[in-house]
XYZ file of C-alpha atoms in Angstrom:
316
model
C 61.228 17.296 61.937
C 64.777 18.560 63.110
C 67.863 18.315 61.756
C 71.230 19.332 63.301
C 75.115 18.964 62.391
C 76.842 15.964 64.535
C 79.170 19.028 66.302
C 76.893 22.249 67.120
C 73.494 22.233 67.821
C 72.596 23.729 64.148
C 68.766 23.631 64.014
C 66.362 23.618 60.519
C 63.200 23.295 59.696
C 63.166 19.878 57.281
C 58.560 10.120 40.193
C 59.383 10.265 38.242
C 56.342 9.663 40.567
C 54.324 11.936 43.125
C 53.919 9.889 46.381
C 51.726 9.717 49.575
C 51.235 8.646 52.807
C 47.134 9.930 52.590
C 45.577 9.738 49.216
C 45.075 13.188 48.452
C 45.008 15.946 44.520
C 47.765 16.763 43.848
C 49.195 20.842 44.595
C 49.193 22.800 41.420
C 50.747 25.673 41.703
C 49.409 27.718 38.759
C 46.415 27.937 40.659
C 47.387 28.383 44.779
C 48.410 31.941 45.641
C 52.241 31.866 46.522
C 55.395 30.512 45.183
C 55.654 28.925 41.508
C 58.934 27.023 41.219
C 60.141 26.408 44.844
C 57.200 25.250 47.051
C 58.427 24.736 50.875
C 56.940 22.043 52.349
C 53.986 23.019 55.392
C 51.498 21.067 57.320
C 48.963 21.481 55.363
C 50.500 21.021 51.655
C 53.555 18.926 50.572
C 56.160 20.909 48.534
C 57.718 19.928 45.440
C 60.730 22.003 42.896
C 59.636 22.700 39.759
C 61.796 24.032 36.762
C 61.612 26.216 34.253
C 62.525 24.138 31.056
C 61.753 24.896 27.590
C 61.516 22.428 24.338
C 61.818 22.933 20.537
C 62.614 26.821 21.500
C 58.973 27.063 23.612
C 58.509 27.923 27.011
C 59.178 28.538 29.695
C 57.146 24.854 30.741
C 57.606 23.913 34.030
C 59.156 20.681 35.129
C 59.561 18.466 38.717
C 62.434 18.704 39.900
C 62.964 14.738 40.626
C 66.258 13.605 42.180
C 64.922 9.954 41.928
C 63.807 9.913 38.115
C 67.068 8.890 36.025
C 64.894 9.968 33.220
C 63.254 13.079 32.319
C 59.180 12.403 30.380
C 56.468 15.197 30.109
C 52.969 14.656 30.558
C 51.102 14.332 27.163
C 49.196 17.670 26.986
C 52.682 19.325 26.876
C 54.091 17.675 24.516
C 50.577 18.733 22.404
C 51.269 22.138 22.843
C 54.449 21.820 21.439
C 53.199 19.576 18.444
C 55.134 16.718 19.167
C 53.838 13.563 17.178
C 53.388 10.045 18.719
C 55.167 7.938 16.366
C 53.652 4.447 16.779
C 55.622 1.590 18.067
C 58.507 3.732 19.295
C 57.789 2.855 23.215
C 59.981 2.266 26.145
C 59.505 0.871 29.872
C 58.859 3.503 32.071
C 59.967 2.696 35.861
C 58.211 4.154 38.888
C 57.670 4.327 42.715
C 55.310 1.191 42.101
C 55.662 -0.350 39.026
C 55.912 0.318 35.722
C 54.570 0.511 32.524
C 54.689 0.681 27.796
C 54.634 4.999 27.271
C 55.067 6.511 24.036
C 57.657 8.230 23.093
C 58.606 11.730 21.375
C 61.650 13.105 19.968
C 62.913 15.981 21.236
C 64.846 18.659 19.257
C 66.303 21.203 21.176
C 65.874 20.728 25.511
C 66.883 23.363 28.174
C 66.923 24.190 31.689
C 68.838 26.478 33.045
C 72.262 26.929 31.179
C 72.195 22.921 29.887
C 70.990 22.443 26.110
C 70.706 18.485 25.538
C 69.599 17.742 21.558
C 67.633 14.939 20.091
C 66.172 13.777 23.134
C 63.425 10.686 23.036
C 61.428 11.616 26.016
C 58.816 9.340 27.831
C 54.808 10.378 27.516
C 52.731 10.379 30.228
C 49.359 11.040 31.137
C 48.731 15.074 32.407
C 47.325 13.113 36.234
C 50.598 12.728 37.277
C 51.861 15.527 37.394
C 49.686 17.184 39.497
C 49.713 20.896 37.069
C 53.496 20.419 36.063
C 54.113 19.696 32.460
C 56.650 17.452 33.089
C 59.560 15.347 35.282
C 63.047 16.950 34.893
C 65.956 13.095 35.645
C 69.683 13.411 36.343
C 69.639 12.238 32.724
C 69.609 16.154 31.986
C 71.591 16.751 34.902
C 74.616 15.398 35.318
C 76.690 18.786 34.979
C 74.626 20.447 36.719
C 74.032 22.246 39.768
C 70.704 22.451 40.779
C 69.938 25.470 43.352
C 66.657 25.450 45.585
C 66.282 28.366 47.102
C 62.578 28.109 48.689
C 62.251 30.903 50.602
C 62.801 33.179 47.801
C 61.307 30.472 45.081
C 63.724 30.342 43.151
C 65.549 27.244 41.091
C 68.628 28.078 39.535
C 70.189 25.577 36.417
C 73.884 25.932 35.758
C 76.671 24.773 35.066
C 78.714 23.389 37.404
C 82.099 24.891 37.934
C 83.745 21.817 40.781
C 83.705 24.593 42.609
C 83.580 24.196 46.796
C 80.530 25.158 48.573
C 79.996 28.060 50.601
C 80.820 28.733 54.643
C 76.831 28.406 54.892
C 76.267 24.911 54.050
C 77.229 21.791 55.100
C 77.650 18.629 53.099
C 76.541 15.633 52.587
C 79.342 13.245 50.393
C 77.213 11.311 47.463
C 78.053 8.132 44.959
C 76.804 7.843 41.656
C 74.681 4.475 41.273
C 73.628 2.741 38.936
C 74.972 5.240 36.244
C 72.916 8.597 37.349
C 71.322 8.778 41.250
C 73.120 9.642 43.841
C 73.931 7.773 47.086
C 75.056 8.071 50.255
C 75.268 5.704 53.005
C 74.208 6.590 56.575
C 71.915 4.810 59.501
C 68.965 4.471 61.446
C 69.833 4.186 65.259
C 72.037 1.134 64.897
C 71.026 0.126 61.570
C 73.588 0.918 58.184
C 71.373 1.846 55.640
C 71.602 3.796 52.009
C 69.835 6.271 51.549
C 69.042 8.745 48.163
C 67.177 12.056 48.215
C 64.333 12.210 46.487
C 63.282 15.785 45.047
C 60.618 14.152 43.269
C 58.921 11.707 46.044
C 55.995 13.090 48.389
C 57.221 11.170 51.151
C 59.575 9.098 53.284
C 60.049 5.550 51.813
C 61.677 2.186 53.676
C 62.316 -1.021 52.192
C 61.113 -4.096 53.724
C 64.338 -5.460 54.452
C 65.383 -1.987 56.651
C 61.882 -2.131 58.125
C 62.856 -6.066 59.316
C 66.151 -4.560 60.806
C 64.425 -2.033 62.880
C 62.239 -4.530 64.464
C 64.425 -7.908 64.336
C 61.771 -9.902 66.537
C 58.996 -8.177 64.989
C 57.647 -6.706 67.701
C 54.779 -4.495 66.977
C 55.080 -5.440 63.770
C 51.302 -4.843 63.063
C 51.661 -1.241 64.929
C 51.452 1.948 62.648
C 49.293 3.602 60.459
C 48.318 1.894 56.660
C 49.247 4.743 53.863
C 48.382 3.706 50.697
C 51.510 5.178 47.938
C 51.034 6.526 44.527
C 52.973 6.402 42.005
C 53.214 7.793 38.137
C 52.531 3.932 36.787
C 48.526 2.574 37.402
C 49.598 0.287 40.346
C 49.091 1.257 43.489
C 50.780 -0.244 46.595
C 50.031 -0.562 50.507
C 52.706 -0.042 53.270
C 52.975 1.142 57.009
C 54.180 4.113 58.325
C 55.832 5.024 61.456
C 58.260 7.238 63.134
C 61.777 6.758 62.588
C 64.358 6.687 65.054
C 67.028 9.481 64.773
C 68.945 9.309 61.237
C 72.230 9.707 60.497
C 73.594 10.891 57.101
C 77.438 12.412 57.057
C 77.510 16.076 59.138
C 73.629 15.507 59.666
C 71.255 14.547 62.218
C 67.527 14.039 61.739
C 64.694 13.084 64.168
C 60.704 12.790 63.749
C 60.693 11.308 61.077
C 57.887 9.531 60.117
C 58.629 6.559 57.097
C 56.339 4.585 54.573
C 57.984 1.140 54.874
C 56.850 -1.198 51.562
C 57.736 -3.938 49.275
C 58.422 -1.250 46.622
C 59.151 -1.160 42.871
C 61.698 0.876 43.403
C 63.896 -0.582 45.006
C 64.110 -3.342 42.534
C 64.883 -1.195 40.543
C 67.472 0.873 42.355
C 69.143 -2.789 43.094
C 68.444 -1.450 46.714
C 66.328 -4.844 47.919
C 68.741 -7.142 49.792
C 70.071 -4.018 52.029
C 68.160 -1.648 54.094
C 67.201 1.451 52.200
C 65.841 4.721 52.626
C 64.268 7.223 50.320
C 63.946 10.621 52.244
C 61.489 12.993 49.914
C 59.982 16.593 50.264
C 58.495 15.637 53.735
C 62.393 16.391 54.888
C 64.027 18.013 51.436
C 60.922 20.596 51.497
C 61.963 21.677 54.929
C 65.078 23.477 53.665
C 65.387 26.608 53.491
C 67.668 25.908 50.821
C 69.292 23.583 49.522
C 71.695 23.150 45.693
C 72.990 18.744 43.857
C 76.538 19.170 42.564
C 76.090 16.358 40.206
C 79.489 16.756 39.567
C 80.716 17.378 42.501
C 78.650 14.308 44.432
C 77.370 16.517 46.549
C 74.511 17.557 48.579
C 74.686 21.234 49.889
C 72.045 22.337 52.284
C 71.924 25.881 53.968
C 71.157 25.933 57.739
C 69.393 29.009 59.061
C 72.278 29.304 61.549
C 75.403 30.639 59.773
C 77.670 27.548 60.848
C 80.478 25.912 58.956
C 81.072 22.930 58.485
C 84.776 20.981 59.941
C 85.356 19.673 56.775
C 85.041 20.216 53.022
C 86.997 18.212 50.498
């Protein structure tokens, strides 16, 4: 996989869901030797980003950082360990990559992630198997004032209130816009096709909708090619798709080649209101191969640290 800036030869090696093109047992960092929070993607392992959080003053619990989830959630085991009781009739509809489910809610008095503290939150409770050994999901509802920094080389995840300052000279920037009250959506291209893209740290693999697949192959040639893929989400439903190596992906000042994308009629694109336009979700198969990245929500930016010191050509 190759990342580069359009104007420079700069190489980077690189939900509430768990997504897999080939189903496998999810990685439990507590049982693996190595990093516990910023877990890089390698050939034999999917990457994850886990943030330390405190619930009602207890913790730290390890929550999956999920920039594609609009709501935070916890596992049933976490709720039990904090002494939170499920109230009869207190439920919410929770949407994942592949479908939806009605799940119970618990009342959380205080929820802290890094420098950010929230009070009186109602949080869905999901089965522990969804989280692959983690304790919950940290969604964008908890991060709207945050700058999140992920350093895979140092195994560090830092969450602090954004100061609004520009990124340092070793970052290059992908500008975004707010979509549906919190998701950061970017414009880009795959080959000659214009796309809408979301960088999703909660998804294991990169996904495309059916409109994008049709746009990349307008005459239907080779429509049965590619590997059959099963997509697994946080809800009981499974979805089928087909995996292909995509043409070059261009987003902002970055370009990315040799990315395998799984295309399918996935529930997540309906929930994000992205059924009618070519849309792409870039998951941890791409993001987990970067050395460092940051998400600055007030600035509406994804900021990537390169392995080669390169100053971006423009910043706002």
